[in-house]
Amino acid sequence: MDLSEQRYLSRCGKSYQLPNMTGGVAILPVSGGADSSYLAILLHQLFPAVDFRMVFTDTGTPDNPVEDPGVYETLDKLEEFLGKKVERLIPEKGLFEIIDQFGGYLPDSRSRYCTRILKKVPFEKWLQQFAGLQKYMFVGIRSDESGRVAFSLDEVETVMPFVDMGLTREDIFAGLQRTIGVPRMYEGRTRSGCTVCPFQRRAEHVYLLQRKPIEFLKGERYEKLSDNDLARWEEAIPLWKDTGSSANWLTLPKPEEGEIEGKRASRAPDLFGARIYVGAEFFMDGFPGMGEFCWHQRVVSVAPTLHHLKDQLDDRYQHLLSTSEVYQMSPDDVRRNARFAIYVIELPSAVFDPEGPKDQAFTWTQGWAYKQLRHIVSWVTRALHAEGERQSANRKVRSELSVLAEWRDNSAETLRQAKEELGAVVNSQWYRANENEREMTEEEELSYLPCPMCSL
């Protein structure tokens, strides 16, 4: 433990004292996420003589896992760092089996039966071993989470050390960086939990589709949609597969300068019948005398309105700042090298329909379907890759014998070989994301607020 860590613990120890737990039991639910993991580390460091009982309540089974793989990686790291086991409660039937029992009816904000059956009931059953004893449950609610609430159980006193210490999200992630590291799942997720959790943001669903398509398809199969809606959302063929070129994920176009006007990507009056706003991220870097280069880029999210897309990019930027370690960057690296782009993509209505379900539907997120999102992301990615190839094909080169000339010609050939629609980038701009956390609307808070029991 270095000197800075010792000083940090000394400050925390002076500002926080445990309740009098004589004759009681100290319980530490851990979810494999950032808050509960760092709370376990901090309390064990501050109070090594206390026998904290760590417990994790799984929502999947070994044969059919549901939690993000990063959850289990973090639990393993936590056990190794503390030299102590986390008690893992494994259900006989996981989330998807429970959904089958409910006739395929998906959980949502009005019916969180998944939490009750897979989290609350097993946890209460585990607590029965301490019947008659006062129980002190330590939960990782931070001081900057005004909208998040804890839960109450009989004979259980809920304790929130982060609130008492005044620790925020920034403090928790800094603490993880000093100890077991920020969980890898925070590349694209804002919290731990099921891969198909209905309380994820749209950008998180896009990340799931890009990085873990099998898990995305598991969720998609459980949605109930009409044949009419399903027929509207055919997936686009990737440009590399359509043209026989090599798969290249570094061909998103660099935006043009200028503002994107209008509040809604409304239908165009010509044969291009559908438009949508798309946000992308670029990580840049460079060496002295060699110029700047891009080492990471991807589509982050999509939205029918510019305002909502900007909100999503602001959220993404703030998340990157607090989890920069997962990309081997510092917050200052993110401020210096992360860039965001906004595009208006236009595609023929014969192949592209970004609107949500028109008939009665049961989906993970109200108004959005997994197949709809897969349809949108596939087509806008294809359109953006095509525009990137157009930029490359129009590149001015100094010598026809240079590698740049070869790349230019390959891009032109790729466009000639395309058999399906390519669409168009109607407008584009660089976007300077806001570092200050915004206030969510009441609708957003209801959509994204996780159940307190999901911290178990």
PDB file of N, CA, C and O in Angstrom, residues 411-452:
ATOM      1  N   SER A 411     -10.509   1.820 -52.067  1.00  0.00           N
ATOM      2  CA  SER A 411     -11.783   2.377 -51.609  1.00  0.00           C
ATOM      3  C   SER A 411     -12.738   2.581 -52.782  1.00  0.00           C
ATOM      4  O   SER A 411     -13.937   2.279 -52.689  1.00  0.00           O
ATOM      5  N   ALA A 412     -12.216   3.090 -53.887  1.00  0.00           N
ATOM      6  CA  ALA A 412     -13.067   3.297 -55.068  1.00  0.00           C
ATOM      7  C   ALA A 412     -13.603   1.962 -55.577  1.00  0.00           C
ATOM      8  O   ALA A 412     -14.774   1.845 -55.965  1.00  0.00           O
ATOM      9  N   GLU A 413     -12.773   0.923 -55.547  1.00  0.00           N
ATOM     10  CA  GLU A 413     -13.207  -0.402 -55.994  1.00  0.00           C
ATOM     11  C   GLU A 413     -14.262  -0.972 -55.043  1.00  0.00           C
ATOM     12  O   GLU A 413     -15.225  -1.614 -55.483  1.00  0.00           O
ATOM     13  N   THR A 414     -14.087  -0.744 -53.759  1.00  0.00           N
ATOM     14  CA  THR A 414     -15.079  -1.211 -52.780  1.00  0.00           C
ATOM     15  C   THR A 414     -16.447  -0.615 -53.089  1.00  0.00           C
ATOM     16  O   THR A 414     -17.470  -1.324 -53.083  1.00  0.00           O
ATOM     17  N   LEU A 415     -16.497   0.675 -53.361  1.00  0.00           N
ATOM     18  CA  LEU A 415     -17.775   1.324 -53.672  1.00  0.00           C
ATOM     19  C   LEU A 415     -18.380   0.790 -54.968  1.00  0.00           C
ATOM     20  O   LEU A 415     -19.603   0.633 -55.074  1.00  0.00           O
ATOM     21  N   ARG A 416     -17.541   0.493 -55.957  1.00  0.00           N
ATOM     22  CA  ARG A 416     -18.049  -0.049 -57.217  1.00  0.00           C
ATOM     23  C   ARG A 416     -18.632  -1.446 -57.030  1.00  0.00           C
ATOM     24  O   ARG A 416     -19.579  -1.828 -57.730  1.00  0.00           O
ATOM     25  N   GLN A 417     -18.079  -2.212 -56.089  1.00  0.00           N
ATOM     26  CA  GLN A 417     -18.517  -3.586 -55.885  1.00  0.00           C
ATOM     27  C   GLN A 417     -19.800  -3.694 -55.050  1.00  0.00           C
ATOM     28  O   GLN A 417     -20.406  -4.759 -54.991  1.00  0.00           O
ATOM     29  N   ALA A 418     -20.202  -2.611 -54.392  1.00  0.00           N
ATOM     30  CA  ALA A 418     -21.369  -2.665 -53.503  1.00  0.00           C
ATOM     31  C   ALA A 418     -22.635  -2.995 -54.278  1.00  0.00           C
ATOM     32  O   ALA A 418     -22.927  -2.393 -55.318  1.00  0.00           O
ATOM     33  N   LYS A 419     -23.377  -3.972 -53.780  1.00  0.00           N
ATOM     34  CA  LYS A 419     -24.604  -4.420 -54.450  1.00  0.00           C
ATOM     35  C   LYS A 419     -25.865  -3.854 -53.795  1.00  0.00           C
ATOM     36  O   LYS A 419     -26.892  -3.712 -54.438  1.00  0.00           O
ATOM     37  N   GLU A 420     -25.813  -3.591 -52.488  1.00  0.00           N
ATOM     38  CA  GLU A 420     -26.976  -3.085 -51.759  1.00  0.00           C
ATOM     39  C   GLU A 420     -26.875  -1.573 -51.576  1.00  0.00           C
ATOM     40  O   GLU A 420     -25.845  -0.958 -51.849  1.00  0.00           O
ATOM     41  N   GLU A 421     -27.960  -0.980 -51.077  1.00  0.00           N
ATOM     42  CA  GLU A 421     -28.008   0.460 -50.854  1.00  0.00           C
ATOM     43  C   GLU A 421     -26.900   0.901 -49.899  1.00  0.00           C
ATOM     44  O   GLU A 421     -26.553   0.202 -48.944  1.00  0.00           O
ATOM     45  N   LEU A 422     -26.359   2.107 -50.167  1.00  0.00           N
ATOM     46  CA  LEU A 422     -25.299   2.645 -49.326  1.00  0.00           C
ATOM     47  C   LEU A 422     -25.760   3.823 -48.477  1.00  0.00           C
ATOM     48  O   LEU A 422     -25.124   4.163 -47.489  1.00  0.00           O
ATOM     49  N   GLY A 423     -26.857   4.473 -48.870  1.00  0.00           N
ATOM     50  CA  GLY A 423     -27.328   5.612 -48.113  1.00  0.00           C
ATOM     51  C   GLY A 423     -26.420   6.819 -48.270  1.00  0.00           C
ATOM     52  O   GLY A 423     -25.507   6.836 -49.105  1.00  0.00           O
ATOM     53  N   ALA A 424     -26.666   7.825 -47.446  1.00  0.00           N
ATOM     54  CA  ALA A 424     -25.895   9.066 -47.545  1.00  0.00           C
ATOM     55  C   ALA A 424     -25.775   9.717 -46.180  1.00  0.00           C
ATOM     56  O   ALA A 424     -26.663   9.605 -45.344  1.00  0.00           O
ATOM     57  N   VAL A 425     -24.656  10.399 -45.976  1.00  0.00           N
ATOM     58  CA  VAL A 425     -24.488  11.250 -44.804  1.00  0.00           C
ATOM     59  C   VAL A 425     -24.930  12.648 -45.215  1.00  0.00           C
ATOM     60  O   VAL A 425     -24.235  13.339 -45.957  1.00  0.00           O
ATOM     61  N   VAL A 426     -26.102  13.060 -44.758  1.00  0.00           N
ATOM     62  CA  VAL A 426     -26.669  14.336 -45.152  1.00  0.00           C
ATOM     63  C   VAL A 426     -25.900  15.491 -44.527  1.00  0.00           C
ATOM     64  O   VAL A 426     -25.680  16.525 -45.153  1.00  0.00           O
ATOM     65  N   ASN A 427     -25.478  15.317 -43.293  1.00  0.00           N
ATOM     66  CA  ASN A 427     -24.735  16.360 -42.594  1.00  0.00           C
ATOM     67  C   ASN A 427     -23.927  15.718 -41.485  1.00  0.00           C
ATOM     68  O   ASN A 427     -24.236  14.622 -41.028  1.00  0.00           O
ATOM     69  N   SER A 428     -22.887  16.409 -41.049  1.00  0.00           N
ATOM     70  CA  SER A 428     -22.064  15.881 -39.968  1.00  0.00           C
ATOM     71  C   SER A 428     -21.359  17.025 -39.264  1.00  0.00           C
ATOM     72  O   SER A 428     -21.163  18.106 -39.838  1.00  0.00           O
ATOM     73  N   GLN A 429     -20.970  16.798 -38.023  1.00  0.00           N
ATOM     74  CA  GLN A 429     -20.224  17.799 -37.276  1.00  0.00           C
ATOM     75  C   GLN A 429     -19.486  17.142 -36.116  1.00  0.00           C
ATOM     76  O   GLN A 429     -19.888  16.084 -35.621  1.00  0.00           O
ATOM     77  N   TRP A 430     -18.373  17.750 -35.703  1.00  0.00           N
ATOM     78  CA  TRP A 430     -17.766  17.375 -34.443  1.00  0.00           C
ATOM     79  C   TRP A 430     -18.624  17.948 -33.330  1.00  0.00           C
ATOM     80  O   TRP A 430     -19.185  19.034 -33.465  1.00  0.00           O
ATOM     81  N   TYR A 431     -18.712  17.225 -32.219  1.00  0.00           N
ATOM     82  CA  TYR A 431     -19.532  17.690 -31.096  1.00  0.00           C
ATOM     83  C   TYR A 431     -18.684  17.737 -29.832  1.00  0.00           C
ATOM     84  O   TYR A 431     -18.047  16.742 -29.474  1.00  0.00           O
ATOM     85  N   ARG A 432     -18.660  18.869 -29.185  1.00  0.00           N
ATOM     86  CA  ARG A 432     -17.935  19.019 -27.917  1.00  0.00           C
ATOM     87  C   ARG A 432     -18.866  18.614 -26.781  1.00  0.00           C
ATOM     88  O   ARG A 432     -19.781  19.346 -26.422  1.00  0.00           O
ATOM     89  N   ALA A 433     -18.623  17.444 -26.216  1.00  0.00           N
ATOM     90  CA  ALA A 433     -19.505  16.918 -25.172  1.00  0.00           C
ATOM     91  C   ALA A 433     -19.333  17.710 -23.877  1.00  0.00           C
ATOM     92  O   ALA A 433     -18.273  18.276 -23.603  1.00  0.00           O
ATOM     93  N   ASN A 434     -20.378  17.707 -23.081  1.00  0.00           N
ATOM     94  CA  ASN A 434     -20.409  18.449 -21.826  1.00  0.00           C
ATOM     95  C   ASN A 434     -19.871  17.579 -20.700  1.00  0.00           C
ATOM     96  O   ASN A 434     -20.323  16.449 -20.507  1.00  0.00           O
ATOM     97  N   GLU A 435     -18.946  18.104 -19.933  1.00  0.00           N
ATOM     98  CA  GLU A 435     -18.352  17.350 -18.835  1.00  0.00           C
ATOM     99  C   GLU A 435     -19.206  17.374 -17.584  1.00  0.00           C
ATOM    100  O   GLU A 435     -19.072  16.518 -16.707  1.00  0.00           O
ATOM    101  N   ASN A 436     -20.092  18.342 -17.469  1.00  0.00           N
ATOM    102  CA  ASN A 436     -20.923  18.477 -16.276  1.00  0.00           C
ATOM    103  C   ASN A 436     -22.143  17.574 -16.366  1.00  0.00           C
ATOM    104  O   ASN A 436     -22.860  17.574 -17.380  1.00  0.00           O
ATOM    105  N   GLU A 437     -22.378  16.819 -15.309  1.00  0.00           N
ATOM    106  CA  GLU A 437     -23.497  15.878 -15.298  1.00  0.00           C
ATOM    107  C   GLU A 437     -24.818  16.631 -15.377  1.00  0.00           C
ATOM    108  O   GLU A 437     -25.054  17.592 -14.654  1.00  0.00           O
ATOM    109  N   ARG A 438     -25.673  16.195 -16.278  1.00  0.00           N
ATOM    110  CA  ARG A 438     -26.954  16.863 -16.478  1.00  0.00           C
ATOM    111  C   ARG A 438     -28.011  16.295 -15.543  1.00  0.00           C
ATOM    112  O   ARG A 438     -27.870  15.191 -15.007  1.00  0.00           O
ATOM    113  N   GLU A 439     -29.066  17.047 -15.359  1.00  0.00           N
ATOM    114  CA  GLU A 439     -30.200  16.555 -14.595  1.00  0.00           C
ATOM    115  C   GLU A 439     -31.111  15.766 -15.524  1.00  0.00           C
ATOM    116  O   GLU A 439     -31.546  16.263 -16.556  1.00  0.00           O
ATOM    117  N   MET A 440     -31.395  14.525 -15.143  1.00  0.00           N
ATOM    118  CA  MET A 440     -32.262  13.689 -15.961  1.00  0.00           C
ATOM    119  C   MET A 440     -33.722  14.096 -15.781  1.00  0.00           C
ATOM    120  O   MET A 440     -34.113  14.603 -14.729  1.00  0.00           O
ATOM    121  N   THR A 441     -34.489  13.873 -16.826  1.00  0.00           N
ATOM    122  CA  THR A 441     -35.914  14.099 -16.721  1.00  0.00           C
ATOM    123  C   THR A 441     -36.530  13.018 -15.841  1.00  0.00           C
ATOM    124  O   THR A 441     -35.917  11.976 -15.584  1.00  0.00           O
ATOM    125  N   GLU A 442     -37.741  13.259 -15.382  1.00  0.00           N
ATOM    126  CA  GLU A 442     -38.424  12.267 -14.549  1.00  0.00           C
ATOM    127  C   GLU A 442     -38.611  10.963 -15.306  1.00  0.00           C
ATOM    128  O   GLU A 442     -38.452   9.875 -14.737  1.00  0.00           O
ATOM    129  N   GLU A 443     -38.892  11.052 -16.597  1.00  0.00           N
ATOM    130  CA  GLU A 443     -39.068   9.847 -17.410  1.00  0.00           C
ATOM    131  C   GLU A 443     -37.768   9.055 -17.499  1.00  0.00           C
ATOM    132  O   GLU A 443     -37.773   7.830 -17.398  1.00  0.00           O
ATOM    133  N   GLU A 444     -36.630   9.757 -17.677  1.00  0.00           N
ATOM    134  CA  GLU A 444     -35.345   9.074 -17.748  1.00  0.00           C
ATOM    135  C   GLU A 444     -35.001   8.400 -16.430  1.00  0.00           C
ATOM    136  O   GLU A 444     -34.503   7.279 -16.394  1.00  0.00           O
ATOM    137  N   GLU A 445     -35.257   9.083 -15.316  1.00  0.00           N
ATOM    138  CA  GLU A 445     -34.950   8.516 -14.008  1.00  0.00           C
ATOM    139  C   GLU A 445     -35.736   7.230 -13.781  1.00  0.00           C
ATOM    140  O   GLU A 445     -35.220   6.257 -13.240  1.00  0.00           O
ATOM    141  N   LEU A 446     -37.003   7.231 -14.197  1.00  0.00           N
ATOM    142  CA  LEU A 446     -37.813   6.021 -14.051  1.00  0.00           C
ATOM    143  C   LEU A 446     -37.306   4.911 -14.959  1.00  0.00           C
ATOM    144  O   LEU A 446     -37.365   3.726 -14.605  1.00  0.00           O
ATOM    145  N   SER A 447     -36.794   5.293 -16.134  1.00  0.00           N
ATOM    146  CA  SER A 447     -36.337   4.291 -17.099  1.00  0.00           C
ATOM    147  C   SER A 447     -35.019   3.658 -16.686  1.00  0.00           C
ATOM    148  O   SER A 447     -34.790   2.476 -16.948  1.00  0.00           O
ATOM    149  N   TYR A 448     -34.121   4.449 -16.066  1.00  0.00           N
ATOM    150  CA  TYR A 448     -32.773   3.968 -15.799  1.00  0.00           C
ATOM    151  C   TYR A 448     -32.520   3.612 -14.336  1.00  0.00           C
ATOM    152  O   TYR A 448     -31.471   3.073 -14.015  1.00  0.00           O
ATOM    153  N   LEU A 449     -33.467   3.941 -13.443  1.00  0.00           N
ATOM    154  CA  LEU A 449     -33.238   3.716 -12.028  1.00  0.00           C
ATOM    155  C   LEU A 449     -33.305   2.216 -11.725  1.00  0.00           C
ATOM    156  O   LEU A 449     -34.343   1.603 -11.872  1.00  0.00           O
ATOM    157  N   PRO A 450     -32.186   1.624 -11.305  1.00  0.00           N
ATOM    158  CA  PRO A 450     -32.217   0.183 -11.012  1.00  0.00           C
ATOM    159  C   PRO A 450     -32.906  -0.092  -9.694  1.00  0.00           C
ATOM    160  O   PRO A 450     -32.978   0.776  -8.813  1.00  0.00           O
ATOM    161  N   CYS A 451     -33.395  -1.298  -9.549  1.00  0.00           N
ATOM    162  CA  CYS A 451     -33.996  -1.703  -8.278  1.00  0.00           C
ATOM    163  C   CYS A 451     -32.889  -1.803  -7.234  1.00  0.00           C
ATOM    164  O   CYS A 451     -31.807  -2.301  -7.518  1.00  0.00           O
ATOM    165  N   PRO A 452     -33.128  -1.331  -5.988  1.00  0.00           N
ATOM    166  CA  PRO A 452     -32.083  -1.432  -4.958  1.00  0.00           C
ATOM    167  C   PRO A 452     -31.595  -2.855  -4.750  1.00  0.00           C
ATOM    168  O   PRO A 452     -30.430  -3.069  -4.447  1.00  0.00           O
TER     169      PRO A 452
END
